[in-house]
Short mmCIF file of C-alpha atoms and ligand atoms in Angstrom, two decimals:
data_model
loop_
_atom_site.label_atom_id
_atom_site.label_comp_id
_atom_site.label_asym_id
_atom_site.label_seq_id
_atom_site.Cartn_x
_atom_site.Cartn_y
_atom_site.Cartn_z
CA UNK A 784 0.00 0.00 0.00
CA UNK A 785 1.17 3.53 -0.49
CA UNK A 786 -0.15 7.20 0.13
CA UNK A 787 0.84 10.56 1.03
CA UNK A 788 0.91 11.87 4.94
CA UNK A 789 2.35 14.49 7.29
CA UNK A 790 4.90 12.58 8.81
CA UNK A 791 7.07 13.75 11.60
CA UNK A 792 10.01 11.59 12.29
CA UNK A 793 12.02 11.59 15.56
CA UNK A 794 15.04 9.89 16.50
CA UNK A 795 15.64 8.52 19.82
CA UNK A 796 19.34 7.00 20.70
CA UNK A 797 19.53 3.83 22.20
CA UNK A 798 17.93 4.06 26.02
CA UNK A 799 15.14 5.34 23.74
CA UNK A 800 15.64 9.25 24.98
CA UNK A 801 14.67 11.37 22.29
CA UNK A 802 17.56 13.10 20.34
CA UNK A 803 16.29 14.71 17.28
CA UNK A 804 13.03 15.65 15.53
CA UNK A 805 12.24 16.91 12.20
CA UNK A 806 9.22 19.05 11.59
CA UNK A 807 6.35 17.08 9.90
CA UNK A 808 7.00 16.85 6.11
CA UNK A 809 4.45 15.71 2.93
CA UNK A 810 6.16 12.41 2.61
CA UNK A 811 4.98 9.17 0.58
CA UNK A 812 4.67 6.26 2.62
CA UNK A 813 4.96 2.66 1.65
CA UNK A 814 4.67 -0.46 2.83
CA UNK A 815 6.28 -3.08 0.98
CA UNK A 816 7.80 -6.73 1.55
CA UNK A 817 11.42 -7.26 0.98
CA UNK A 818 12.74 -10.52 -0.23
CA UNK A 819 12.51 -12.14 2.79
CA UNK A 820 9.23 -11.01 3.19
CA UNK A 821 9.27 -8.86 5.80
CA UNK A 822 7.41 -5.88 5.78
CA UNK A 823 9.30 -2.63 5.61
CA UNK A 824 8.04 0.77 5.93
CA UNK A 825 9.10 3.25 3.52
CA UNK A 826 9.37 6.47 4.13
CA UNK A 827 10.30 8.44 0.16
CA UNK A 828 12.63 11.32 2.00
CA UNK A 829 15.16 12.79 0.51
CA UNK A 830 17.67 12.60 -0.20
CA UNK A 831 17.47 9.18 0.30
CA UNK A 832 14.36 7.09 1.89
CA UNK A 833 13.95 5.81 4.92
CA UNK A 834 13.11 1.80 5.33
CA UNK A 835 12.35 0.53 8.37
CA UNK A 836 11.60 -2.83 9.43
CA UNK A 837 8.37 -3.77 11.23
CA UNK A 838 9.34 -6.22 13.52
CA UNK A 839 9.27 -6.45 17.03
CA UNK A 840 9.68 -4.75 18.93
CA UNK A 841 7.28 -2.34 17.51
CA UNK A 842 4.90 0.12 19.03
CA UNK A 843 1.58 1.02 17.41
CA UNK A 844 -0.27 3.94 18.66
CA UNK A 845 -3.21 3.27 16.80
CA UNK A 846 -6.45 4.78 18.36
CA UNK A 847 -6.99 7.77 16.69
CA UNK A 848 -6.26 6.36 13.31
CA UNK A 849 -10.00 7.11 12.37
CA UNK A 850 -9.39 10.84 13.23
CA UNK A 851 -6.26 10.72 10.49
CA UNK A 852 -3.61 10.43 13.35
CA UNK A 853 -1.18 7.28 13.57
CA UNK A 854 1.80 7.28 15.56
CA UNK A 855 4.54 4.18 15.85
CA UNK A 856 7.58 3.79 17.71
CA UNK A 857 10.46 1.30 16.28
CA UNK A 858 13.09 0.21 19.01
CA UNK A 859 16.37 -0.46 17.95
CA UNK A 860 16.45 0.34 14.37
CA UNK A 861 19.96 0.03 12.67
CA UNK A 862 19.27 1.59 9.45
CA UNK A 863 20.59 2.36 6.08
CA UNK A 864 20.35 5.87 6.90
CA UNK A 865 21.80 5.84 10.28
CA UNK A 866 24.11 3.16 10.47
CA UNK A 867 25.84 3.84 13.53
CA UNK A 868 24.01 2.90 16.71
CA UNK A 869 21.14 1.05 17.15
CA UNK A 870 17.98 3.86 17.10
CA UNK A 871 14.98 4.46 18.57
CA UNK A 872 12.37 6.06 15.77
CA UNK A 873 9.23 7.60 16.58
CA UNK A 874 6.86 8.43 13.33
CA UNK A 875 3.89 10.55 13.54
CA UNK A 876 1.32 10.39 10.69
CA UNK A 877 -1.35 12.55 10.05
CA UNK A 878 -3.30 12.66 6.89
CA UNK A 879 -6.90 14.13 5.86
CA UNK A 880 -7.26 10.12 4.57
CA UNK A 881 -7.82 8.23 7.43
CA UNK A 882 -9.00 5.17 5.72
CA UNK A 883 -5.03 4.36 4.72
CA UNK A 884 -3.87 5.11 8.05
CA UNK A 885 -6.56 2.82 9.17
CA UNK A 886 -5.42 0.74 6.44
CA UNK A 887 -1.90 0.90 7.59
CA UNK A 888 -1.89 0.16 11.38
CA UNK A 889 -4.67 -2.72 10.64
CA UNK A 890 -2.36 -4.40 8.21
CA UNK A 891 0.92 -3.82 10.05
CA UNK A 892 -0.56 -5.05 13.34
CA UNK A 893 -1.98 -7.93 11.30
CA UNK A 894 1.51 -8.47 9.66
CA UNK A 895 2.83 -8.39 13.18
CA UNK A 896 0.39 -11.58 14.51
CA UNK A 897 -1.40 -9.06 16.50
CA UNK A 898 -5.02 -9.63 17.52
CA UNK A 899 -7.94 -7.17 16.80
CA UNK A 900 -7.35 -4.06 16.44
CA UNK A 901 -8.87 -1.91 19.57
CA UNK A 902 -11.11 1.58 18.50
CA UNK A 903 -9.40 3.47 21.43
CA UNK A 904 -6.16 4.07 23.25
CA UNK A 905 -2.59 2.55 22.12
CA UNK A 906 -2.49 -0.74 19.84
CA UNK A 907 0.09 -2.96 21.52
CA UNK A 908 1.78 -5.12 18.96
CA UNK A 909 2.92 -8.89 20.18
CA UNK A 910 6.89 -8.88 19.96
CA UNK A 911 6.90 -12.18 17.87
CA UNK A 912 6.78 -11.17 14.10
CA UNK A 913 5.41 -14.00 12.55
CA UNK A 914 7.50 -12.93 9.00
CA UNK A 915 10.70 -12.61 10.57
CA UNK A 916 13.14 -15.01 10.37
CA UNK A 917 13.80 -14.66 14.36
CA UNK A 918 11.94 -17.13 16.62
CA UNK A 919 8.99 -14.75 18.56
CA UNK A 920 9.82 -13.93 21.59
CA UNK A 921 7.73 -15.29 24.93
CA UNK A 922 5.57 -12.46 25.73
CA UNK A 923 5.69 -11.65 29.97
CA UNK A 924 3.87 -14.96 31.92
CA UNK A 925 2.35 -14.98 35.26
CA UNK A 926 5.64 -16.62 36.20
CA UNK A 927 7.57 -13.82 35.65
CA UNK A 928 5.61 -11.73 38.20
CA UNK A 929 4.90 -14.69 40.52
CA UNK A 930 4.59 -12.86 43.86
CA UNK A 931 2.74 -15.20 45.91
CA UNK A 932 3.22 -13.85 49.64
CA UNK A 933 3.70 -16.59 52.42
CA UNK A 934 2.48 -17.12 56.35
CA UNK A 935 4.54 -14.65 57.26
CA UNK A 936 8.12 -15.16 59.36
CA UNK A 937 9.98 -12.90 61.99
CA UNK A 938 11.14 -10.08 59.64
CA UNK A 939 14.39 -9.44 59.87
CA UNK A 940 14.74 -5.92 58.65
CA UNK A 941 12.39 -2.93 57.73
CA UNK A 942 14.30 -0.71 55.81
CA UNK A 943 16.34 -2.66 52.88
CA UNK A 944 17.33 -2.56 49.14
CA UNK A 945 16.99 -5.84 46.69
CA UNK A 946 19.06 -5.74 43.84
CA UNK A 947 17.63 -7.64 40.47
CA UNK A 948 21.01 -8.82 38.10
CA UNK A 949 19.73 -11.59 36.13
CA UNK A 950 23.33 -12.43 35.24
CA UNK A 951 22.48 -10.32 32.59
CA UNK A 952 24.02 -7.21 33.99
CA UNK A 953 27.37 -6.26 32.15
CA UNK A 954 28.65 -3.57 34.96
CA UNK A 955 30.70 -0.80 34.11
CA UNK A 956 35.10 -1.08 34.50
CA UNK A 957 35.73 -1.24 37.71
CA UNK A 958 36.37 2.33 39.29
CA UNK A 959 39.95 3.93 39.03
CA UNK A 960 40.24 4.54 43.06
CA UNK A 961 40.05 7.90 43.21
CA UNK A 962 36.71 9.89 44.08
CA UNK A 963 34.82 11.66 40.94
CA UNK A 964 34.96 15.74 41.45
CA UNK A 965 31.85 16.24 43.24
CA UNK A 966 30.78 17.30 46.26
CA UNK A 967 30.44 15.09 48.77
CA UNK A 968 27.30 13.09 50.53
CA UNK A 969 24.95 14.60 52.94
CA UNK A 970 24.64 12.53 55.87
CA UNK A 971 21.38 11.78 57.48
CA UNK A 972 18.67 10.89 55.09
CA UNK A 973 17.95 8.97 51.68
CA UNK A 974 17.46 12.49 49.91
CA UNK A 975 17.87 12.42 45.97
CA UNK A 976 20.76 9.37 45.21
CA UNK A 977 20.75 9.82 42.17
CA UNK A 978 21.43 13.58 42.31
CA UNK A 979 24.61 12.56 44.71
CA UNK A 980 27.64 12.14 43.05
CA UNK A 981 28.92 8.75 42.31
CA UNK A 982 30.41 7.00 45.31
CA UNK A 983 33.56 5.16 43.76
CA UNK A 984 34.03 2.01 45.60
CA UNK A 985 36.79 1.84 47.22
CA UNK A 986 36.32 3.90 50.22
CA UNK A 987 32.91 1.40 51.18
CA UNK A 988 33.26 -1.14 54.86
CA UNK A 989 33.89 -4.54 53.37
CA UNK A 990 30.08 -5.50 53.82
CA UNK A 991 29.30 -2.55 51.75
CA UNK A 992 32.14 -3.46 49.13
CA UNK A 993 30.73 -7.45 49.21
CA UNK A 994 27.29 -6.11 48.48
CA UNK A 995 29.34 -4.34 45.03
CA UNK A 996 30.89 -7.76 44.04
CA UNK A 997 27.57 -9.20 44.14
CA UNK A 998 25.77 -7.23 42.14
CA UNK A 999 29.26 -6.97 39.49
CA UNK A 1000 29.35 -10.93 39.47
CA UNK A 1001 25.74 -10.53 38.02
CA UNK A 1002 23.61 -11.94 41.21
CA UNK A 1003 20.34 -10.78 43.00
CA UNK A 1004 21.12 -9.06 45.92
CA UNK A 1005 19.26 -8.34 49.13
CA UNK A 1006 20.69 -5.66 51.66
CA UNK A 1007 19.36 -4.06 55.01
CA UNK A 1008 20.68 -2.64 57.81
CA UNK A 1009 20.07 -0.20 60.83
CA UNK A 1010 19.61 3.30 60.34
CA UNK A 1011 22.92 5.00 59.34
CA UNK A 1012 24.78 1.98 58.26
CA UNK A 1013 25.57 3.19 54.80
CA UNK A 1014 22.26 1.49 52.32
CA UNK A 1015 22.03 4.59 50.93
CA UNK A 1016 25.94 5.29 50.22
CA UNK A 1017 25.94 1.36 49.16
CA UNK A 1018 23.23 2.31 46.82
CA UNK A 1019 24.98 5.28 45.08
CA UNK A 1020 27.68 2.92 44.84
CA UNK A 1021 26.20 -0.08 43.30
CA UNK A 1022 24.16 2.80 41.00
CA UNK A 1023 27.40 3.88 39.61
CA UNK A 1024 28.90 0.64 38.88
CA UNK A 1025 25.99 -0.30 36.83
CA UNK A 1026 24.91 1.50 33.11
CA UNK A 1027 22.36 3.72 33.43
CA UNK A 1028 20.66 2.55 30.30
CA UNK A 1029 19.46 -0.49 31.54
CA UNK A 1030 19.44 -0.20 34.89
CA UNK A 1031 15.63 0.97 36.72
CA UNK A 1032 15.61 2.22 40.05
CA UNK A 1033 12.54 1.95 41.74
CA UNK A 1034 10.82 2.46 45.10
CA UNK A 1035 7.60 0.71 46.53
CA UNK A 1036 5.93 4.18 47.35
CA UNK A 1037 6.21 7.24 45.67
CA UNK A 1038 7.77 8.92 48.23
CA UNK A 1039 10.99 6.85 48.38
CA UNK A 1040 11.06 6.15 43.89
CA UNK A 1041 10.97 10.74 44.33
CA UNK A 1042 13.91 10.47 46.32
CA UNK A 1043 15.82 8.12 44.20
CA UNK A 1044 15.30 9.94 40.95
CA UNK A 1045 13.36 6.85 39.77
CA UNK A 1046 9.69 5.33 39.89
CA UNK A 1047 7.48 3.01 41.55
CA UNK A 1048 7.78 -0.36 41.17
CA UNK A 1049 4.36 -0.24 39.94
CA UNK A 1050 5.05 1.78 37.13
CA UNK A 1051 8.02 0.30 36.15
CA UNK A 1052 6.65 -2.78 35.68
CA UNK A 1053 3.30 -2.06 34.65
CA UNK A 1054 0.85 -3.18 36.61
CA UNK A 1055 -1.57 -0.33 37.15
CA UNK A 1056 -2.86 -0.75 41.06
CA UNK A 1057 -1.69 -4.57 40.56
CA UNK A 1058 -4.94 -5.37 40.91
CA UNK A 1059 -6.90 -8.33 39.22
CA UNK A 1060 -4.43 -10.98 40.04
CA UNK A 1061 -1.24 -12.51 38.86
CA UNK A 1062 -2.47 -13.11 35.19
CA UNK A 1063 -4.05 -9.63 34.69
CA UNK A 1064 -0.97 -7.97 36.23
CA UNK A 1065 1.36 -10.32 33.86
CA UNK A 1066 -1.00 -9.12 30.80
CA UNK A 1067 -0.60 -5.63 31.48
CA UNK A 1068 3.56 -5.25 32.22
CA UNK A 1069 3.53 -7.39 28.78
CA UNK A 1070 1.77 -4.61 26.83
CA UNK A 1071 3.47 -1.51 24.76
CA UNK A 1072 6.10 0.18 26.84
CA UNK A 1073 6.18 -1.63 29.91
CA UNK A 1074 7.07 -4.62 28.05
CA UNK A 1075 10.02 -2.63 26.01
CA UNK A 1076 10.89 -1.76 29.92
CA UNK A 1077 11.38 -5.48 31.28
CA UNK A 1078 13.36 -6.63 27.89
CA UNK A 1079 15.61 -3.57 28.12
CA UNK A 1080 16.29 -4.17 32.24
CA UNK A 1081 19.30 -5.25 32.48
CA UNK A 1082 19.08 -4.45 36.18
CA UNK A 1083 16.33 -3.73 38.94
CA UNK A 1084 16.85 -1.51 41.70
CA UNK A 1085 14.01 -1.91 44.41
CA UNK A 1086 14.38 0.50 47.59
CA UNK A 1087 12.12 -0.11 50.56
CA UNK A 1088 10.59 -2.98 51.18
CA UNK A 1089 7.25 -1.93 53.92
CA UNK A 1090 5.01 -4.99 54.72
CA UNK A 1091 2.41 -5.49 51.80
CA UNK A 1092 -1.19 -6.62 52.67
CA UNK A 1093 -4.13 -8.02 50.03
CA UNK A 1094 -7.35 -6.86 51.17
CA UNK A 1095 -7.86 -7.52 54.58
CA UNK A 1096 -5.38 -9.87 54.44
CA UNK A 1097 -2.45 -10.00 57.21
CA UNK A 1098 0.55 -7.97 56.26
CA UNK A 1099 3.59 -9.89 55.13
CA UNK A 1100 7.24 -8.59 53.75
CA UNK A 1101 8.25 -9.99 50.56
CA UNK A 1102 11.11 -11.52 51.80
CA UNK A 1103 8.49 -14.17 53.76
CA UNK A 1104 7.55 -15.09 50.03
CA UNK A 1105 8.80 -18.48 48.56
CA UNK A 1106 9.51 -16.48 45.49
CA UNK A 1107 12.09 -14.70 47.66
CA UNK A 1108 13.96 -17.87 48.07
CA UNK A 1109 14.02 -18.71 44.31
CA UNK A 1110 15.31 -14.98 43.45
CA UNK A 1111 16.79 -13.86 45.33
CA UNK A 1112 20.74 -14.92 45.51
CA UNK A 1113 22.71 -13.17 48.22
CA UNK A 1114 21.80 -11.29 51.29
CA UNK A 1115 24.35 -8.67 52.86
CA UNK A 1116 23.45 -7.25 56.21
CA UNK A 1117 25.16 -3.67 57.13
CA UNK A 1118 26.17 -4.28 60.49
CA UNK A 1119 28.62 -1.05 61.10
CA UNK A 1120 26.60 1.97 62.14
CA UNK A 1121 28.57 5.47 60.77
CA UNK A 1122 25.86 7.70 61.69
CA UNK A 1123 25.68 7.65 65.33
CA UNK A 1124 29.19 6.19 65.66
CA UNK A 1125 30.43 6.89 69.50
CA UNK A 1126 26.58 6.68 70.91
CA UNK A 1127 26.09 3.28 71.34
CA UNK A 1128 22.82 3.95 73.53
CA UNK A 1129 21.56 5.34 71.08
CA UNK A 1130 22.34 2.67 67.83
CA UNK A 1131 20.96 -0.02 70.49
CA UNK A 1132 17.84 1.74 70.99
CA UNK A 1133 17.58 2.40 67.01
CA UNK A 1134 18.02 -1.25 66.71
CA UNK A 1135 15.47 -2.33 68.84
CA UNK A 1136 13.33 -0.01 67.56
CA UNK A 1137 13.87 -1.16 64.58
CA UNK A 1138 12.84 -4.79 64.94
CA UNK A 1139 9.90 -3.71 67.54
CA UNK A 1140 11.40 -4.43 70.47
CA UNK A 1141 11.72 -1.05 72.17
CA UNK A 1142 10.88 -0.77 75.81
CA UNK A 1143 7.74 1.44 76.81
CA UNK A 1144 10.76 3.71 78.53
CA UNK A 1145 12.42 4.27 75.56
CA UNK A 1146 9.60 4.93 73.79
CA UNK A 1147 8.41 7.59 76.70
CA UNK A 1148 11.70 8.97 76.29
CA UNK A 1149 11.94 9.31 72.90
CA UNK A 1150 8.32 10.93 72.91
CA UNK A 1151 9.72 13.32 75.50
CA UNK A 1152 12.04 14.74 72.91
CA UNK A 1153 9.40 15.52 70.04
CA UNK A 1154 8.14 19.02 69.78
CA UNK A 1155 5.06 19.60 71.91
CA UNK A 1156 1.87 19.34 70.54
CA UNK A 1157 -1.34 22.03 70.53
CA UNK A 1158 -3.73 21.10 72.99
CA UNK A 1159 -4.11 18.00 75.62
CA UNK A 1160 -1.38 15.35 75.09
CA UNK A 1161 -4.06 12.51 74.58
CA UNK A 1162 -6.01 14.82 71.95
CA UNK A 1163 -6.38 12.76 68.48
CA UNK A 1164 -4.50 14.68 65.46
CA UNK A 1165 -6.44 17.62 64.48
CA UNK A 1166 -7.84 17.01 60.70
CA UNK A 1167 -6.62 19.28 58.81
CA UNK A 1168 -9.90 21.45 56.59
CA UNK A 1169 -12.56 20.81 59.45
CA UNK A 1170 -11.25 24.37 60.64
CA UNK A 1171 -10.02 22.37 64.01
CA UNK A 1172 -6.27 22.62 62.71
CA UNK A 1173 -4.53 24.77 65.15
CA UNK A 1174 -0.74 25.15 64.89
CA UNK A 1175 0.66 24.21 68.06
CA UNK A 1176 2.60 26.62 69.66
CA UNK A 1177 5.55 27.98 69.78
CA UNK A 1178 5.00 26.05 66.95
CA UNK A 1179 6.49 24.74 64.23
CA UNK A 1180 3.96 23.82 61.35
CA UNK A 1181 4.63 21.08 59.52
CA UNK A 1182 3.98 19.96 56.54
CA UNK A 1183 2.12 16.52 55.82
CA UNK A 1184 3.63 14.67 53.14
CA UNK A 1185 2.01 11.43 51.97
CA UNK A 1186 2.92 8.55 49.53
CA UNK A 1187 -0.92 7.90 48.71
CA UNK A 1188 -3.47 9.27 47.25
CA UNK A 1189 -6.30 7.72 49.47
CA UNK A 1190 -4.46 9.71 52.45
CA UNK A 1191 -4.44 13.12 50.59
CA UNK A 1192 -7.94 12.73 49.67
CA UNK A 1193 -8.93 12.09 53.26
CA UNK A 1194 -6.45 14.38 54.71
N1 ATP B 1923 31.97 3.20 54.17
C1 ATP B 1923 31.69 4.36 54.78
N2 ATP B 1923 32.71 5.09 55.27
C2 ATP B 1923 32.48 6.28 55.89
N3 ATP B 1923 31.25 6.81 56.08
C3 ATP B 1923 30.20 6.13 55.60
C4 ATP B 1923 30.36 4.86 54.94
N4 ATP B 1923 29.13 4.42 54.59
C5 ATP B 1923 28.25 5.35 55.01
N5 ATP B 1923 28.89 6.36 55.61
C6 ATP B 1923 28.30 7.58 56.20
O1 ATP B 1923 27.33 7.20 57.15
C7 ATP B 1923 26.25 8.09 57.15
C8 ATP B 1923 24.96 7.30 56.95
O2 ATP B 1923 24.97 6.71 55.66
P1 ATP B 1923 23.63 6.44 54.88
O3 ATP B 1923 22.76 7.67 54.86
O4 ATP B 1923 24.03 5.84 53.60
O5 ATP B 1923 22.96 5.36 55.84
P2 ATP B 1923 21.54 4.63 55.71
O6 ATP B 1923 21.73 3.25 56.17
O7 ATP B 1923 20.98 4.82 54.34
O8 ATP B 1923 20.69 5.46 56.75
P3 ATP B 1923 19.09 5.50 56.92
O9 ATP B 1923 18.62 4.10 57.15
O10 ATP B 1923 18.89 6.37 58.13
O11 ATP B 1923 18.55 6.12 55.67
C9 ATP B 1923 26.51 9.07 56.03
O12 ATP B 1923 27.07 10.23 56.59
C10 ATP B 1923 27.53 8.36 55.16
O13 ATP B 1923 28.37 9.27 54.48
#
């Protein structure tokens, strides 16, 4: 088939950031089989045209085709073109005919083994091409998302960081020694990793530099440890031994995926609310992007671990799930606290509060320290817009920050 569209073409580099754009352009468009018969797009530019092939993986965005607008991303494109790198190419069509570019994503989803064609939203195309010469790939199974949470054992941390290698992961060279030029880490809280500069490796305890090896040699890694034991600096470091391209860093709430420059697990892999069980989640990480996102990972960072419930169910940390067992490889526990180094009162009672063992003393004491509140100590919170909110005094007023949206509704 052939006919004339707007098409804007934009190239993205090989993480799939966008690098280039031209401005949409009267082009002919074309879609022919080669000799192998595949299907390649043509696009008639000059000075030369533009052929790519429409294999997975390909990305059709196909719903408002029937208002004369068809968009399409190709993933790692090595053209005739561009023959460096591998590419990234985004096309947007538009055309006042929008019976071809109906025509067009129906018969290159078709030519692609995909299924019918939905009227509305993007047209995921299965990643097996069934004229390619390559096998198909598997498309994402339950198995790869297989989650099932156990009875639940005594947890042994609260705080903690799994690392996902796959053996897969080819690390950067090892680091030269000597510190980058940049300033140097704030103590104290998990704020922004990925805006702190890289770590270098060589200045880590040797927990912290076993936790590195791991994750070099390729395995899944688990690591926890008290407040101020270094996770975070182990994080930078493990973060800058690994290629930013394929490595996703991800949090379990939004709050911790801000402060890691990354997202939530969620949205990395998918899954919506992760409701609908283990096959509906496994259908939905294996559509469009998300999909592109698992095959690209060449590593998974996962930051905080909280407790996880289903429904009223009892709440259980994924490390009490067989799955755990079956992933995860090695387990490093930080055991040297750097924080509160020369208080040791005060690292025991952060350890036991850690674990829930802290006495009611302790506890009292602690309280004893926070700043006073407005009104009778036993007073519930004040909810904020009943007009009841009073800011305590000499007050400081805080502000409420919360990682779900259920909370800021009812807040
Ligand atoms: N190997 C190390 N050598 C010297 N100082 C270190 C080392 N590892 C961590 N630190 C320092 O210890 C302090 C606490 O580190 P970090 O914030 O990484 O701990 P954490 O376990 O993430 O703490 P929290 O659980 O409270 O978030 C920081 O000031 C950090 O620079």
């Amino acid at each position: 088939m052939r006919f004339t569209a707007k098409v804007k073409v934009e190239q993205g580099d090989a993480s799939g950031s966008f690098v280039a754009a031209q401005p949409p352009k009267e082009t002919m468009v074309e879609l022919c089989r080669d000799a192998c018969g595949l299907h390649t797009l043509v696009l008639h530019t000059k000075p030369r045209p533009l052929a790519l092939p429409c294999k997975a993986p390909l990305v059709l965005y196909g719903g408002s085709a029937a208002q004369g607008r068809l968009g399409m991303r190709f993933l790692a494109v090595k053209t005739e073109a561009w023959r460096s790198v591998p590419r990234c190419v985004q096309l947007t069509l538009t055309s006042a005919d929008a019976a071809a570019l109906c025509g067009l994503r129906d018969r290159l989803h078709a030519c692609l083994g995909g299924g019918p064609v939905k009227a509305s939203g993007h047209v995921p195309v299965p990643t097996g091409s069934k004229t390619s010469a390559q096998p198909p790939r598997r498309p994402l199974a339950a198995r790869d998302l297989n989650v099932t949470v156990s009875e639940p054992r005594p947890a042994p941390s609260l705080a903690s960081t799994c690392f996902f290698g796959g053996g897969q992961v080819k690390p950067r060279p090892a680091a030269s020694g000597s510190r980058p030029a940049s300033s140097a880490v704030s103590s104290g809280s998990r704020r922004s990793v990925a805006s702190r500069p890289c770590q270098g490796v060589t200045d880590l305890s040797p927990e912290q530099q076993r936790a590195v090896a791991l994750v070099r040699a390729g395995k899944n890694v688990f690591f926890t440890g008290c407040a101020g034991t270094g996770k975070s600096r182990l994080l930078a470091a493990i973060m800058s031994v690994l290629p930013p391209s394929t490595t996703f860093v991800t949090a379990s709430t939004g709050l911790a995926a801000c402060a890691l420059g990354g997202t939530t697990i969620h949205a990395f892999a998918g899954v919506g609310r992760a409701e609908g069980g283990i096959d509906a989640m496994a259908a939905r990480a294996g559509l469009g992007e998300s999909a592109q996102r698992w095959r690209r990972a060449a590593a998974l960072i996962i930051d905080e671990l909280p407790p996880v419930t289903r429904g009223s169910g009892r709440r259980a940390f994924c490390f009490q799930s067989p799955a755990w067992e079956r992933c995860v490889q090695a387990s490093v526990v930080l055991s040297r606290v750097y924080r509160q180094a020369g208080d040791e009162g005060f690292i025991a009672l952060l350890g036991r509060l850690r674990v829930g063992a802290a006495t009611a003393a302790e506890l009292e004491e602690l309280q004893r320290r926070c700043a006073p509140r407005a009104g009778p100590a036993d007073a519930p919170d004040p909810a904020p817009g009943t007009g009841a909110f009073a800011p305590p005094p000499p007050a400081v007023l805080s502000t409420h920050l919360f990682t779900h949206r259920a909370d800021v509704d009812a807040a």
